[in-house]
């Protein structure tokens, strides 16, 4: 018997895996839009805000359909969306602030500033967003 066979199956692991995939897709869109808008207009803070906005919309819809089981939640769709938007606005402010400070005051390249913003945003938004989703919203293990 291998060591892996004795480990209990945690129901949150598939959910975290789906959340990671959704996050990667949203971050990919975020960076693609950032690069395009920054190339077109040369305004990294604007590009960061637009990219983040596109990414957060994709993240919400994919999370709602593939990560969290919105149908079993005790929260209304309006409340879930409001909570997601509220945490997203915090992320938006962090994104804009970090990119503006990193490019203007530290002289960093826009893409470096965007990477720093993504890290800061993750550290700032994840603890806020985590309690807004209850364990009763776990989706079954299949994707």
Coordinates of C-alpha atoms in Angstrom, one line a residue:
X1 CA 0.0 0.0 0.0
X2 CA 1.5 3.4 -0.9
X3 CA 1.6 6.3 1.4
X4 CA -0.9 8.3 -0.7
X5 CA -3.6 5.7 -0.3
X6 CA -3.9 6.5 3.5
X7 CA -4.4 10.2 3.1
X8 CA -8.0 11.4 3.6
X9 CA -9.6 13.1 0.6
X10 CA -10.2 16.8 1.4
X11 CA -13.2 18.2 -0.4
X12 CA -11.7 21.6 -0.6
X13 CA -8.7 20.4 -2.8
X14 CA -10.7 20.1 -6.0
X15 CA -12.2 23.5 -5.4
X16 CA -8.8 25.1 -4.8
X17 CA -7.6 23.5 -8.0
X18 CA -10.5 25.0 -10.0
X19 CA -10.0 28.3 -8.2
X20 CA -6.3 28.3 -9.2
X21 CA -7.2 27.5 -12.9
X22 CA -9.8 30.3 -12.9
X23 CA -7.3 32.7 -11.3
X24 CA -4.7 31.9 -13.9
X25 CA -7.1 32.5 -16.7
X26 CA -8.2 35.8 -15.3
X27 CA -4.6 36.9 -14.6
X28 CA -3.7 35.9 -18.2
X29 CA -6.5 38.1 -19.5
X30 CA -5.5 40.9 -17.1
X31 CA -1.9 40.9 -18.3
X32 CA -2.9 40.6 -22.0
X33 CA -5.2 43.6 -21.8
X34 CA -2.6 45.5 -19.7
X35 CA 0.1 44.9 -22.3
X36 CA -2.2 45.9 -25.2
X37 CA -3.6 49.0 -23.5
X38 CA -0.2 50.1 -22.3
X39 CA 1.3 49.6 -25.8
X40 CA -1.6 51.6 -27.4
X41 CA -1.7 54.5 -24.9
X42 CA 1.5 54.4 -22.8
X43 CA -0.3 54.9 -19.6
X44 CA 0.6 52.0 -17.3
X45 CA -1.8 52.9 -14.5
X46 CA -4.8 53.1 -16.9
X47 CA -3.7 49.9 -18.5
X48 CA -3.5 48.2 -15.1
X49 CA -7.0 49.3 -14.2
X50 CA -8.5 48.2 -17.5
X51 CA -6.7 44.9 -17.4
X52 CA -7.7 44.2 -13.9
X53 CA -11.3 45.2 -14.6
X54 CA -11.5 42.7 -17.5
X55 CA -9.8 40.0 -15.4
X56 CA -12.1 40.4 -12.5
X57 CA -15.3 40.1 -14.6
X58 CA -13.9 36.9 -16.1
X59 CA -12.9 35.6 -12.7
X60 CA -16.4 36.3 -11.2
X61 CA -18.3 34.5 -14.0
X62 CA -15.9 31.5 -14.1
X63 CA -15.8 31.3 -10.3
X64 CA -19.6 31.4 -10.0
X65 CA -20.0 28.6 -12.6
X66 CA -17.0 26.3 -12.0
X67 CA -15.6 26.9 -8.5
X68 CA -18.4 27.9 -6.1
X69 CA -21.8 26.3 -6.1
X70 CA -23.9 29.5 -6.1
X71 CA -27.2 27.5 -6.1
X72 CA -26.6 26.2 -2.6
X73 CA -25.5 29.4 -1.1
X74 CA -27.6 31.2 1.5
X75 CA -26.6 34.4 -0.2
X76 CA -28.5 36.0 -3.0
X77 CA -26.8 36.4 -6.4
X78 CA -26.9 40.2 -5.9
X79 CA -25.2 39.9 -2.5
X80 CA -22.5 37.5 -3.9
X81 CA -21.9 39.9 -6.8
X82 CA -21.7 42.9 -4.5
X83 CA -19.2 41.2 -2.2
X84 CA -17.1 40.1 -5.2
X85 CA -17.2 43.7 -6.6
X86 CA -16.3 45.2 -3.2
X87 CA -13.3 43.0 -2.9
X88 CA -12.5 43.7 -6.5
X89 CA -12.6 47.5 -5.9
X90 CA -10.0 47.0 -3.2
X91 CA -7.9 45.0 -5.7
X92 CA -8.4 47.8 -8.3
X93 CA -7.1 50.4 -5.9
X94 CA -4.1 48.3 -4.9
X95 CA -3.4 47.7 -8.6
X96 CA -3.6 51.4 -9.6
X97 CA -1.6 52.5 -6.5
X98 CA 1.2 50.0 -6.9
X99 CA 1.6 50.6 -10.6
X100 CA 1.5 54.4 -10.2
X101 CA 4.0 54.4 -7.4
X102 CA 6.3 51.8 -8.9
X103 CA 6.5 53.5 -12.3
X104 CA 6.5 57.1 -11.1
X105 CA 8.6 57.0 -7.9
X106 CA 10.7 53.8 -8.3
X107 CA 11.2 54.1 -12.1
X108 CA 10.2 50.5 -12.7
X109 CA 9.2 49.2 -16.1
X110 CA 5.4 48.9 -16.4
X111 CA 5.4 45.1 -16.7
X112 CA 7.5 44.9 -13.5
X113 CA 5.1 47.2 -11.8
X114 CA 2.2 45.1 -13.0
X115 CA 3.8 42.0 -11.5
X116 CA 4.3 43.7 -8.2
X117 CA 0.7 44.9 -8.3
X118 CA -0.6 41.4 -9.0
X119 CA 1.4 40.1 -5.9
X120 CA 0.2 42.9 -3.7
X121 CA -3.4 42.4 -4.9
X122 CA -3.3 38.7 -4.1
X123 CA -2.0 39.4 -0.6
X124 CA -4.6 42.1 -0.1
X125 CA -7.8 40.6 -1.7
X126 CA -7.4 36.9 -0.9
X127 CA -8.0 37.3 2.9
X128 CA -11.0 39.5 2.2
X129 CA -12.6 37.3 -0.4
X130 CA -12.0 34.0 1.4
X131 CA -14.7 34.5 4.2
X132 CA -17.3 35.7 1.7
X133 CA -17.6 32.1 0.4
X134 CA -18.9 29.6 2.8
X135 CA -17.9 25.9 2.9
X136 CA -21.4 25.0 1.9
X137 CA -20.7 26.4 -1.5
X138 CA -18.2 23.6 -2.4
X139 CA -18.9 22.2 -5.9
X140 CA -18.6 18.5 -6.5
X141 CA -15.1 17.2 -7.5
X142 CA -15.7 17.1 -11.3
X143 CA -14.9 20.1 -13.4

